[in-house]
Coordinates of C-alpha atoms and ligand atoms in Angstrom, one line a residue:
Chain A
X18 CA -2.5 -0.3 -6.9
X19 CA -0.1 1.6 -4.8
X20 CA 0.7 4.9 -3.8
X21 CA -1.8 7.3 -2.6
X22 CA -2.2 10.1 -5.1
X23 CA -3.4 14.0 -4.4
X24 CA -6.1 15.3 -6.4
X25 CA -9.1 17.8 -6.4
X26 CA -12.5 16.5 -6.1
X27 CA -14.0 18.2 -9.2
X28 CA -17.9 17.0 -8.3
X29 CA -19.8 13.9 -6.8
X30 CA -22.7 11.6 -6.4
X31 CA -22.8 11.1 -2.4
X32 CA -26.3 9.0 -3.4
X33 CA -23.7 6.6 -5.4
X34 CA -20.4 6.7 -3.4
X35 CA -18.9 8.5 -6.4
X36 CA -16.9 11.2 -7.5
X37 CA -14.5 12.5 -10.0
X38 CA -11.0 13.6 -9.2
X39 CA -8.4 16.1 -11.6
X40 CA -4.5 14.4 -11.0
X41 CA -3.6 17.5 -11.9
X42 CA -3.3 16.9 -15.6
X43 CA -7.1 18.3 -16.1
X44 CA -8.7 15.0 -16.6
X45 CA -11.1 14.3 -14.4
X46 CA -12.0 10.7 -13.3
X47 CA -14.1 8.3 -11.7
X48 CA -13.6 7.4 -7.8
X49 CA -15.3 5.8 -5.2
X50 CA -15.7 7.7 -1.7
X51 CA -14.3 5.7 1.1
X52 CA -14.5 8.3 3.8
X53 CA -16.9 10.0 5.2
X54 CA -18.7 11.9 2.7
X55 CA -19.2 15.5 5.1
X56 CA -15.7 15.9 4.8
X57 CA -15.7 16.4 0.8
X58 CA -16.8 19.4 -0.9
X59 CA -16.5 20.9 -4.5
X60 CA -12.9 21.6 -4.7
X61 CA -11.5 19.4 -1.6
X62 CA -8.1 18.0 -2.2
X63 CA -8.1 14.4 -1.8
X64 CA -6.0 11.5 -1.5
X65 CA -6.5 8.7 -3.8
X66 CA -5.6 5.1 -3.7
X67 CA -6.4 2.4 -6.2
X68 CA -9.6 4.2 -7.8
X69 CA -10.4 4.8 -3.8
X70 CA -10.5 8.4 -1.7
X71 CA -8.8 7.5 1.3
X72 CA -8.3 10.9 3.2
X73 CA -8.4 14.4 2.5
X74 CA -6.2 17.3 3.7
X75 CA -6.2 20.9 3.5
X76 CA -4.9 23.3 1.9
X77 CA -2.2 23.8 4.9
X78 CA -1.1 19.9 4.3
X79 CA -0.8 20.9 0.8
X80 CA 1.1 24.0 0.8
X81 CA 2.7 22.9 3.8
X82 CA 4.6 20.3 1.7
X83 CA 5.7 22.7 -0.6
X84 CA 6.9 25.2 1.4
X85 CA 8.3 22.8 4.1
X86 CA 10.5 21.8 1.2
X87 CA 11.3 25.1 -0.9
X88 CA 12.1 26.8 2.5
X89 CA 14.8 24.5 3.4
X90 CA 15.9 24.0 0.0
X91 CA 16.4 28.1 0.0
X92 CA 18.0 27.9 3.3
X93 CA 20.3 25.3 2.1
X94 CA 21.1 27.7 -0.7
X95 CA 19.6 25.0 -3.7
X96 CA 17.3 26.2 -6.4
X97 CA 13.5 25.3 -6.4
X98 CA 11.7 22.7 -8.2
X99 CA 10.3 24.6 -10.6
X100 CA 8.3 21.3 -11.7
X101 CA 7.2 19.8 -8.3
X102 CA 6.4 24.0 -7.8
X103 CA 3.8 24.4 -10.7
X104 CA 1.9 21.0 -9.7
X105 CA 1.5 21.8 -6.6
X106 CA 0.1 25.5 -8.0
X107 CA -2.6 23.7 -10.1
X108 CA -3.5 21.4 -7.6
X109 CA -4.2 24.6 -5.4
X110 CA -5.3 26.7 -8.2
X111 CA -8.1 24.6 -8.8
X112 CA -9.2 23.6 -5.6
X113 CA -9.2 27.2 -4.3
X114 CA -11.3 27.9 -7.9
X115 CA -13.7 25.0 -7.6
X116 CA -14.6 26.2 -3.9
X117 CA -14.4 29.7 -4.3
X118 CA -17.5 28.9 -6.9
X119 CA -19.2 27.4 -4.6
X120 CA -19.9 29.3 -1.8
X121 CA -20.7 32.3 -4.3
Chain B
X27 CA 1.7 -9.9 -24.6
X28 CA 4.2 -7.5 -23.7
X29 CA 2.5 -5.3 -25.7
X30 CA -0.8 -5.8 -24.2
X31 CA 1.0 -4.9 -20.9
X32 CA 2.2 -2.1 -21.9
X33 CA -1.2 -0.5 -23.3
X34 CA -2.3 -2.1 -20.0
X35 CA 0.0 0.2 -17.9
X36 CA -0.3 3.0 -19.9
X37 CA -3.7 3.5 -19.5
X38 CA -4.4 3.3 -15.9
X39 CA -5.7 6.3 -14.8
X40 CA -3.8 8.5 -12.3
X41 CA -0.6 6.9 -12.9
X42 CA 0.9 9.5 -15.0
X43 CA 0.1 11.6 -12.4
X44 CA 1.6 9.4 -9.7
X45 CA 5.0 8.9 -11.8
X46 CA 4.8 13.0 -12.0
X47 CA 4.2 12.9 -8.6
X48 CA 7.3 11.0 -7.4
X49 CA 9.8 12.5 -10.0
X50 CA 8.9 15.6 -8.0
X51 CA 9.1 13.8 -4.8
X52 CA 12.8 12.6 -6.0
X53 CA 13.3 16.2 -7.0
X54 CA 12.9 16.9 -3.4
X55 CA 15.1 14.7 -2.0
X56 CA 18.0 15.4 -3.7
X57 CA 17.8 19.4 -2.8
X58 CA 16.8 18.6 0.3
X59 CA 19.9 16.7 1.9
X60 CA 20.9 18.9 4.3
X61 CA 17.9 17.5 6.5
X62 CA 18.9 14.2 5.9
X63 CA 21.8 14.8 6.6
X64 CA 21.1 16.4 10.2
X65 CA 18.4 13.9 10.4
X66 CA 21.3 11.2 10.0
X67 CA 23.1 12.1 12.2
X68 CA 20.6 12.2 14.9
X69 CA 19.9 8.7 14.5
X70 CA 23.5 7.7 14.1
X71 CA 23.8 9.4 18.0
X72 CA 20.5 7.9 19.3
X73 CA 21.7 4.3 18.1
X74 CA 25.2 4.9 19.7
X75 CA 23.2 5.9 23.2
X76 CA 21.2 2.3 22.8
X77 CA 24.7 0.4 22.3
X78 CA 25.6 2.5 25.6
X79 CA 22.4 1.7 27.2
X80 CA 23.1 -2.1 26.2
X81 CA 20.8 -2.7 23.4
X82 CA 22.3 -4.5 20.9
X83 CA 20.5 -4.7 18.0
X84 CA 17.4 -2.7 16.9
X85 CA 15.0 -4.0 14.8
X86 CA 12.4 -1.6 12.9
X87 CA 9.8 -2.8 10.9
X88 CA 7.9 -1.1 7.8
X89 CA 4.4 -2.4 6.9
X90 CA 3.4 -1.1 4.0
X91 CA 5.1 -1.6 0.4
X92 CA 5.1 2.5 0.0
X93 CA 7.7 2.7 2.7
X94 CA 9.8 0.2 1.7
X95 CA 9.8 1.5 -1.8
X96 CA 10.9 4.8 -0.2
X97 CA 13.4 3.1 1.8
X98 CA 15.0 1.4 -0.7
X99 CA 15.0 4.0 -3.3
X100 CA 16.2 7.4 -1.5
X101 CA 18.8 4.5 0.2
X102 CA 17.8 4.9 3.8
X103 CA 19.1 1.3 5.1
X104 CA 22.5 2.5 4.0
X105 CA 21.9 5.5 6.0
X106 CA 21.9 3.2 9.1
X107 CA 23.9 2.5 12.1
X108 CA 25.4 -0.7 12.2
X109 CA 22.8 -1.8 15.5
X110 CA 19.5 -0.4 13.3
X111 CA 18.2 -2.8 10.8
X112 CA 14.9 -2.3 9.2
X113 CA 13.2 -4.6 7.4
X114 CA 10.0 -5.0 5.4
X115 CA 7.2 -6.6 6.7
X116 CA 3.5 -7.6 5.5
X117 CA 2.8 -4.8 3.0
X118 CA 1.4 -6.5 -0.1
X119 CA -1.8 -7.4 -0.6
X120 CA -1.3 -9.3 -3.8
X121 CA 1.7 -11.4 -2.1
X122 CA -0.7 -13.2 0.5
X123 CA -3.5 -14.2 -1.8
X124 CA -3.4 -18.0 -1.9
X125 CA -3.0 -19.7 -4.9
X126 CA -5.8 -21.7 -4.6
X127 CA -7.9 -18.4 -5.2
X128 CA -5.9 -17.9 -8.2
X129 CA -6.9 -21.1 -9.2
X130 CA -10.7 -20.3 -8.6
X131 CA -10.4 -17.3 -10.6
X132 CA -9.1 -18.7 -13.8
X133 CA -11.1 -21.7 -13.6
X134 CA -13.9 -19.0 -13.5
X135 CA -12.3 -17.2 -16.5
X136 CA -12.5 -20.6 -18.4
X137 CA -16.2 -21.3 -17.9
X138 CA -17.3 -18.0 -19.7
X139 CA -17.5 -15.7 -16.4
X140 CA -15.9 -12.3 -17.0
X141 CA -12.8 -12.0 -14.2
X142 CA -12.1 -8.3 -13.9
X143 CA -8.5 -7.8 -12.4
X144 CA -5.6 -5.7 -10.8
X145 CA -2.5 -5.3 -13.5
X146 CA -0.7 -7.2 -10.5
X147 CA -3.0 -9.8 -9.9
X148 CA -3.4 -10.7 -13.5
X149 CA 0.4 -11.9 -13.7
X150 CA 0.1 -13.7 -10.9
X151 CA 0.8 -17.7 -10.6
X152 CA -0.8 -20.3 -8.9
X153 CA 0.7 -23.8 -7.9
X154 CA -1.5 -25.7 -10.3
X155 CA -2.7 -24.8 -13.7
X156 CA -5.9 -25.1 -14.8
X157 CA -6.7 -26.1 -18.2
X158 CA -3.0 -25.6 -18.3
X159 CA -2.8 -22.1 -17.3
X160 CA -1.2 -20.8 -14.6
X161 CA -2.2 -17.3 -14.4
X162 CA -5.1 -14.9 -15.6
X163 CA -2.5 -13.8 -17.2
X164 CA -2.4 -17.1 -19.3
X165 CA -6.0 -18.0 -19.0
X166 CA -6.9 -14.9 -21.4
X167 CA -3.7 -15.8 -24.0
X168 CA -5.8 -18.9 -24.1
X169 CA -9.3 -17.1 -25.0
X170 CA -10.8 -17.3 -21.4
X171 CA -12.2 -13.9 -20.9
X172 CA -10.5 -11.6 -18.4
X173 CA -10.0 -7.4 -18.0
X174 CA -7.7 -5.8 -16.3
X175 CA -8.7 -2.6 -14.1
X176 CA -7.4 -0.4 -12.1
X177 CA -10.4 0.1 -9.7
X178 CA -13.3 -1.6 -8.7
X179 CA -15.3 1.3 -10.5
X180 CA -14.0 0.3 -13.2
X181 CA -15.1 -3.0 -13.2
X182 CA -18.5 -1.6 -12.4
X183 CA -18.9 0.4 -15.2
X184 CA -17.6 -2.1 -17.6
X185 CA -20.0 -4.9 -16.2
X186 CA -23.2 -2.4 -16.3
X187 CA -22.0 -2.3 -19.7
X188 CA -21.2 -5.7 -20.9
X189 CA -24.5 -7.1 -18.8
X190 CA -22.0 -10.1 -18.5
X191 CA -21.7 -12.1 -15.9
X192 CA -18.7 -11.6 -14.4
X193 CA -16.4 -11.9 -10.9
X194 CA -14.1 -9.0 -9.7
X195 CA -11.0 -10.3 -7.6
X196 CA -11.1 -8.0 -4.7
X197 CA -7.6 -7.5 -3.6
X198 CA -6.6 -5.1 -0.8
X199 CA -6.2 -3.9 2.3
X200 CA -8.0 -1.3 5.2
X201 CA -7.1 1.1 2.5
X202 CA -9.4 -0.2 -0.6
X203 CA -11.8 -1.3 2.2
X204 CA -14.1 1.5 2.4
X205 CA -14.4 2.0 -1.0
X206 CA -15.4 -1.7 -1.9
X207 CA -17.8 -1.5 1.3
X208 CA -19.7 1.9 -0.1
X209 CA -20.6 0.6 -3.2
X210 CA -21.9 -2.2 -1.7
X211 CA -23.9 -0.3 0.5
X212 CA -24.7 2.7 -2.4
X213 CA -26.2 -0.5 -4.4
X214 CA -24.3 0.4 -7.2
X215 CA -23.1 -3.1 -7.6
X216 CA -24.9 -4.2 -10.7
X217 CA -26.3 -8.0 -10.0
X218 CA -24.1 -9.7 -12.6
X219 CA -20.9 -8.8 -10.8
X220 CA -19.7 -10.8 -7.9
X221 CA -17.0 -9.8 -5.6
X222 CA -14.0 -12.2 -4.6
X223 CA -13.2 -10.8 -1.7
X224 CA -9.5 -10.8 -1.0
X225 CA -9.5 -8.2 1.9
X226 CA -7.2 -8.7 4.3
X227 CA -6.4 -6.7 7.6
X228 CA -3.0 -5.4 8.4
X229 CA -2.9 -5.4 12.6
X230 CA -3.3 -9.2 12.4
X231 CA -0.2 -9.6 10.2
X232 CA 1.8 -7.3 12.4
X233 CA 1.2 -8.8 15.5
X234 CA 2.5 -12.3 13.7
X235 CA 5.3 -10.8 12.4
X236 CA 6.3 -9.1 15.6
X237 CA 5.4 -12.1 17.9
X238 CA 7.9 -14.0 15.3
X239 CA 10.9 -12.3 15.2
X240 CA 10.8 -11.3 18.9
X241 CA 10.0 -14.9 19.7
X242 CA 13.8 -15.7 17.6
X243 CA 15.9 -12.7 18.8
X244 CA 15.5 -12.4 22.3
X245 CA 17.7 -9.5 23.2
X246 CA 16.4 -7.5 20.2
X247 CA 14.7 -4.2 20.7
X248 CA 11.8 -3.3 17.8
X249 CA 10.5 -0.6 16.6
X250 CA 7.6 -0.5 13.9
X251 CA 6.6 2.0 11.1
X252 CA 2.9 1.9 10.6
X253 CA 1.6 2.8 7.3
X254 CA 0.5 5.7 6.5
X255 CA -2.5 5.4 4.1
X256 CA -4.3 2.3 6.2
X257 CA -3.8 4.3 9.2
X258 CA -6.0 7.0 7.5
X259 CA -8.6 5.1 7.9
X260 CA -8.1 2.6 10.9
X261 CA -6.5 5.6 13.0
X262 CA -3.7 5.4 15.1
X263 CA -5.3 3.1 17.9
X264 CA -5.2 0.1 15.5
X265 CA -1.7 0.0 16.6
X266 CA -1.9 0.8 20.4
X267 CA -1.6 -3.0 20.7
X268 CA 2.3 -3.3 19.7
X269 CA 3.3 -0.5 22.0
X270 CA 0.9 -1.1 24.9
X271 CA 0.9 -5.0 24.7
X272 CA 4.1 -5.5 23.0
X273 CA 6.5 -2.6 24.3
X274 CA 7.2 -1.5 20.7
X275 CA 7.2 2.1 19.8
X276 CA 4.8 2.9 16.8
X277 CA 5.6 5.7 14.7
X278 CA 3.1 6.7 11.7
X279 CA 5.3 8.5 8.7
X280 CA 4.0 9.7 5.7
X281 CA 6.1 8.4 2.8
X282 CA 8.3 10.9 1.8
X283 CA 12.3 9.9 2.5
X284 CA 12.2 13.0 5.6
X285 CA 8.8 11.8 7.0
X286 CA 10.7 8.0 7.6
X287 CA 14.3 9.6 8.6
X288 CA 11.8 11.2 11.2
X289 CA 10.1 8.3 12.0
X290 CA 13.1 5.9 12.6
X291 CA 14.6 9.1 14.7
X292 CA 11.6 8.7 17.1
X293 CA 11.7 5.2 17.3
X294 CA 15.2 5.0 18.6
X295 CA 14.4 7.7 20.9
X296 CA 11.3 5.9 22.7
X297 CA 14.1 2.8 23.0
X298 CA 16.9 4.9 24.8
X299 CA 14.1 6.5 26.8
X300 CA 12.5 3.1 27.6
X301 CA 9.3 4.4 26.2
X302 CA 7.0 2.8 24.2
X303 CA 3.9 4.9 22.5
X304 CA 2.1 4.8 18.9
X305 CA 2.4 8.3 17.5
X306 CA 1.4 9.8 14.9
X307 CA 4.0 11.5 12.6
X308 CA 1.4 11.9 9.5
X309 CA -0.5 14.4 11.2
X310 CA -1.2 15.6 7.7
X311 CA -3.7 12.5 6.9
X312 CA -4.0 10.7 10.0
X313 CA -5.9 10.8 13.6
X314 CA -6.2 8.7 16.4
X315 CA -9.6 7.3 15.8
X316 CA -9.3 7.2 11.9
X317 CA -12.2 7.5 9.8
X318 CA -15.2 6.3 11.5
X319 CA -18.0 6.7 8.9
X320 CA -15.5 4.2 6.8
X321 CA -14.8 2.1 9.8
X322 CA -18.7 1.5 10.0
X323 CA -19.3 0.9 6.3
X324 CA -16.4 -1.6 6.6
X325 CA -18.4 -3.5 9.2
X326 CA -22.2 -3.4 7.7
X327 CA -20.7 -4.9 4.2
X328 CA -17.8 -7.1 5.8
X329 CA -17.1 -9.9 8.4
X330 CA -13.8 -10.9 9.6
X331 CA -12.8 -13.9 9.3
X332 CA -9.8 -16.2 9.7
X333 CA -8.0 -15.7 6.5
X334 CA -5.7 -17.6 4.6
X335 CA -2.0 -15.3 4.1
X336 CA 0.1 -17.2 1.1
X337 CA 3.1 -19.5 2.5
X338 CA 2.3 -18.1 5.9
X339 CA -1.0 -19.9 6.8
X340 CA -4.2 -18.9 8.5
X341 CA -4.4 -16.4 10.5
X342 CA -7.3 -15.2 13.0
X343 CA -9.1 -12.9 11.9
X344 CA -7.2 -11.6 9.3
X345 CA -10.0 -11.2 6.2
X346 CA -13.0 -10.1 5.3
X347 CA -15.7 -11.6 3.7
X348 CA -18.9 -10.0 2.3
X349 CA -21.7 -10.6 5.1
X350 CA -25.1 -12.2 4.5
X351 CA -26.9 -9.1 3.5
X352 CA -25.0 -8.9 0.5
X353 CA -24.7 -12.8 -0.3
X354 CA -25.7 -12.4 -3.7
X355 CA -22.8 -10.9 -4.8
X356 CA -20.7 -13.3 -3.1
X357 CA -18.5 -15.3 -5.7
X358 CA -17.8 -17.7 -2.6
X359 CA -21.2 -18.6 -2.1
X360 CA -22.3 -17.7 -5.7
X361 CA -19.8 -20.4 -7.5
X362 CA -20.0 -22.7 -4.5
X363 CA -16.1 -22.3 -4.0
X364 CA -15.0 -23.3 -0.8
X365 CA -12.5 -20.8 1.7
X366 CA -9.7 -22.6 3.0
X367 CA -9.5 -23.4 6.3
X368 CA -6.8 -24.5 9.0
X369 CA -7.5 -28.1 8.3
X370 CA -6.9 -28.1 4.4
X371 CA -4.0 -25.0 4.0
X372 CA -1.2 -26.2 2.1
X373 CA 2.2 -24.9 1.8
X374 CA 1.3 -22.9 -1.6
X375 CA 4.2 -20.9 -2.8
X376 CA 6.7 -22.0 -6.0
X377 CA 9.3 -24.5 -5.0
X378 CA 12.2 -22.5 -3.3
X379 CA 10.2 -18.9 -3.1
X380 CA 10.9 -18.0 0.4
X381 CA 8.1 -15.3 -0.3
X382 CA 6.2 -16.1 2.8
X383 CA 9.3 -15.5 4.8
X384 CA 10.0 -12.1 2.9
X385 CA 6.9 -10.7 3.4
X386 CA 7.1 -12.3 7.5
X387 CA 10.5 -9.8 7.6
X388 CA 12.1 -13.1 8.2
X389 CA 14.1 -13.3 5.0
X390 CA 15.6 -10.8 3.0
X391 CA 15.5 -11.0 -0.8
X392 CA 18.5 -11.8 -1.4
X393 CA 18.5 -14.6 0.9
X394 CA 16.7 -16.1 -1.4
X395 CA 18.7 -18.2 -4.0
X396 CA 16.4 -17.5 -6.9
X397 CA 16.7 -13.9 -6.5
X398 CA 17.7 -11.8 -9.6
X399 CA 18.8 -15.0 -10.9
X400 CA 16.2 -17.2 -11.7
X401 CA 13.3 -14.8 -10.5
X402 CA 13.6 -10.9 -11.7
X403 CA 10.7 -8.7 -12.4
X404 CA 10.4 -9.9 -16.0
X405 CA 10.1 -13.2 -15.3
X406 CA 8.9 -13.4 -11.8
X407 CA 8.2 -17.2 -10.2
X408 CA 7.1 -15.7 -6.6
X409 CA 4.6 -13.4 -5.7
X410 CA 6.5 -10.8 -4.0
X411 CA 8.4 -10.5 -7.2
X412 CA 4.9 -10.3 -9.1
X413 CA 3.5 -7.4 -7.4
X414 CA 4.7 -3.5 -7.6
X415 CA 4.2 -3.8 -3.5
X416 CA 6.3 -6.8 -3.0
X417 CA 9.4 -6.5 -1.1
X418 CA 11.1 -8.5 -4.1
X419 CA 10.1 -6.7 -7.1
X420 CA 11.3 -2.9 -5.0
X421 CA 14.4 -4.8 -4.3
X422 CA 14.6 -5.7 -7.9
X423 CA 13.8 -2.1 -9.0
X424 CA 15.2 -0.1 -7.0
X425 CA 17.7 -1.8 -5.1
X426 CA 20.7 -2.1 -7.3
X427 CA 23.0 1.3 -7.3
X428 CA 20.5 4.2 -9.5
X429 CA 19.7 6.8 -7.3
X430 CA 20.1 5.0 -3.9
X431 CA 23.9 4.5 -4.1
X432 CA 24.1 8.4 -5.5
X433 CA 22.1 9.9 -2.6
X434 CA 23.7 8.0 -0.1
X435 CA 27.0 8.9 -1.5
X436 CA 26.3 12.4 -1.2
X437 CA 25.2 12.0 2.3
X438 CA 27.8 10.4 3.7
X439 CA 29.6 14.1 3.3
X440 CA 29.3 15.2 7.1
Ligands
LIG508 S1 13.0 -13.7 -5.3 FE1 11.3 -14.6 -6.3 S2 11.4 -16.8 -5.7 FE2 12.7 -15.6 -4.3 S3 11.4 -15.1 -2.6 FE3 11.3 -13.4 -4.0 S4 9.5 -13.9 -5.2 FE4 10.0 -15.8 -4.2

């Protein structure tokens, strides 16, 4: 029950407090909201902490991150994480899909 | 029953993805020393302007088990000037609960009620066994019926499911809070599941610890770093007190090795400057007023109340308990179990754990005799060896050369 994870909220039941979050390994599963429920859409990336959505952020926390990191890792002439690189694409990926769908 | 615990662990949800998560995170920090290093160095100045200044020592304290996990295991405190010490305070939910409510919970266990539990809780050990059993742990090797979850929606489901009746041993801090509060308030709490609240409140524990150690080192200066995730949801004015009462800077990091390099940087700049403010380094997650649908939740389901913190004692308003409305699915009132109060705590940690004073930031780990000797995270005795949060059990971990000793090695090229 410890570190806060990031996820994408895949869909919800505001009337029951829950919703079901992708890790990022295309499983979605159960949560319980513990913020306030305007701020969560189809698609929002979440934090998640012991079964529990604690905050969200955007897609500029997200990618911020990652590029925070990959720019200064190119500046101090090291390769990228190919691994942390791709995670951070399906988190993204999927968020930016789920929403995309929904304002359609 | 190692076995069990390891199906156990395996199967929590999410924690593939969080071990994913930090091998990317530790991917990072190696190809991103450079920062570190500058952001050493800044620190290293900032601490030599104190001893200029004539501060002596500098004392920072972290509050919340993710920190100290990333302090110990990217090697920050060997990072530090000699004056700059940091040390872990109350950050572990599981450490504080008293044994006593240990004790409840097996004795429920025995009598036929379902205990649904944390993976951390469940090893757990009280002072006295019942029915010989020290520990949920034990009571369910000795057929008393208890599951281990990793949410309290699981232990939903499962009860809906079983129709049981059964007891959930509500563990956690702000953090959890919210989400125990909205299914409360949701009604999705089906009637045969009772809630052992176990919630306690960070500030309350911080202002202890702070009020202790400044009370024993005089010409200290301290710094704290808030946690990140509570702060999500409290905001950043839950801490205002330390710096506006207290004349502590307050830095909020995120929990990523940079993110506390940064936030022990700011600290030691408010000290030379004679500042002291609460800011907010996480802007990524965390505001100044926090979450306030969540805040409200948290105060239509709960009341504080002066809680009891293992081997440290009550302290004032430091829990919270369901409230009235929702009396019926408390296992308190439900069981007739009585809370402990200031007249009837008892000293209730293992002969010779100095966990209390570990999780105070009053003793270190290893000034504990029974550290890695008679108490390791395979056979723990204490609490904050018990629990993946306590300041033990990341000492244990992640202390001991690995990765610490190699990043620090390569940082010390400057
Ligand atoms: S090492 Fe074990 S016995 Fe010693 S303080 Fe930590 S938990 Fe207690």
């Amino acid at each position: 029950m410890c570190w806060g994870v990031p996820g994408v909220l895949i869909d919800m039941e505001p009337e029951k407090g829950i919703a079901r979050v992708d890790f990022g390994d295309g499983v979605p599963r159960e949560v319980l909201i513990g913020i306030t429920g305007e701020r969560l859409e189809r698609g929002s990336l979440v934090i998640v902490h012991a079964g529990v959505i604690i905050s969200t952020i955007d897609e500029k926390g997200l990618v911020e991150t990652y590029s925070l990191l990959s720019d200064l890792m190119r500046e101090a002439g090291e390769q990228e994480d190919e691994g942390m690189r791709s995670y951070y694409d399906y988190l993204l990926r999927l968020s930016r899909q789920l929403r995309g769908g929904d304002s359609s | 029953m190692s076995m069990d615990e390891k199906k156990l662990e395996a199967t929590s949800p999410g924690e593939l993805a969080e071990r994913d998560f930090l091998d990317k995170l530790e991917g990072a920090f190696r190809s991103n020393i450079h920062v570190a290093v500058s952001l050493r160095n800044l620190i290293h100045r900032l601490a030599e302007k104190a001893l200029m200044r004539g501060i002596g020592r500098i004392v920072i304290m972290d509050f919340c088990g993710t920190h100290e996990w990333s302090i110990v295991h990217f090697g920050i405190r060997s990072l530090m000037p000699r004056n700059v010490e940091l040390v872990a305070g109350p950050g572990c939910p599981v450490c504080v609960t008293p044994s006593k409510y240990i004790e409840y919970a097996v004795k429920l266990s025995f009598e036929g009620i379902t205990v649904y539990t944390y993976g951390d809780a469940y090893r757990l050990r009280s002072l006295r066994p019942i029915n010989s059993a020290y520990s949920l742990q034990e009571a369910r090797s000795d057929g008393a019926s208890v599951q281990v979850v990793t949410s309290f929606i699981d232990a939903i489901r499962l009860a809906n499911k079983s129709g049981r009746e059964s007891v959930f041993l509500g563990i956690g801090f702000e953090t959890v809070a919210p989400g125990y509060a909205v299914a409360f308030k949701k009604n999705i709490v089906p009637g045969n599941l009772a809630f052992l609240s176990q919630v306690k409140l960070t500030p309350p524990a911080m202002r202890l610890s702070l009020e202790l150690l400044m009370k024993e080192n005089l010409d200290y200066r301290f710094g704290v770093i808030a946690p990140g995730h509570v702060s999500t949801i409290t905001g950043a004015k839950a801490w205002s007190f330390a710096s506006e009462e207290m004349g502590i800077p307050v830095v909020i990091a995120g929990f990523e090795p940079i993110d506390v390099l940064i936030a022990i940087a700011e600290i030691l700049r408010q000290i030379v400057n004679n500042e002291s403010k609460t800011v907010i380094e996480y802007r990524r997650a965390v505001t100044w007023s926090g979450d306030e649908e969540a805040q409200r939740n948290i105060n239509e389901v709960f009341t504080t109340i002066d809680d009891a913190w293992r081997g440290i004692g009550i302290i004032p308003r430091s829990g919270l308990e369901l409230s009235d409305r929702y009396a019926s699915h408390n296992a308190f009132e439900k069981y007739s179990l009585k809370r402990i109060s200031s007249d009837d705590w008892e000293y209730d940690l293992p002969r010779g754990c100095k966990c209390g004073l570990v999780t105070l930031g009053k003793a270190k780990p290893t000034d504990c005799p029974l550290f890695m000797k008679a108490c390791t995270p395979d056979r723990p005795i204490g609490p904050c060896m018990v629990s993946v949060e306590g300041t033990c059990s990341i000492w244990a971990r992640f202390g001991g050369g690995g990765l610490a000793d190699e990043v620090a090695r390569s940082l010390e090229v400057y």
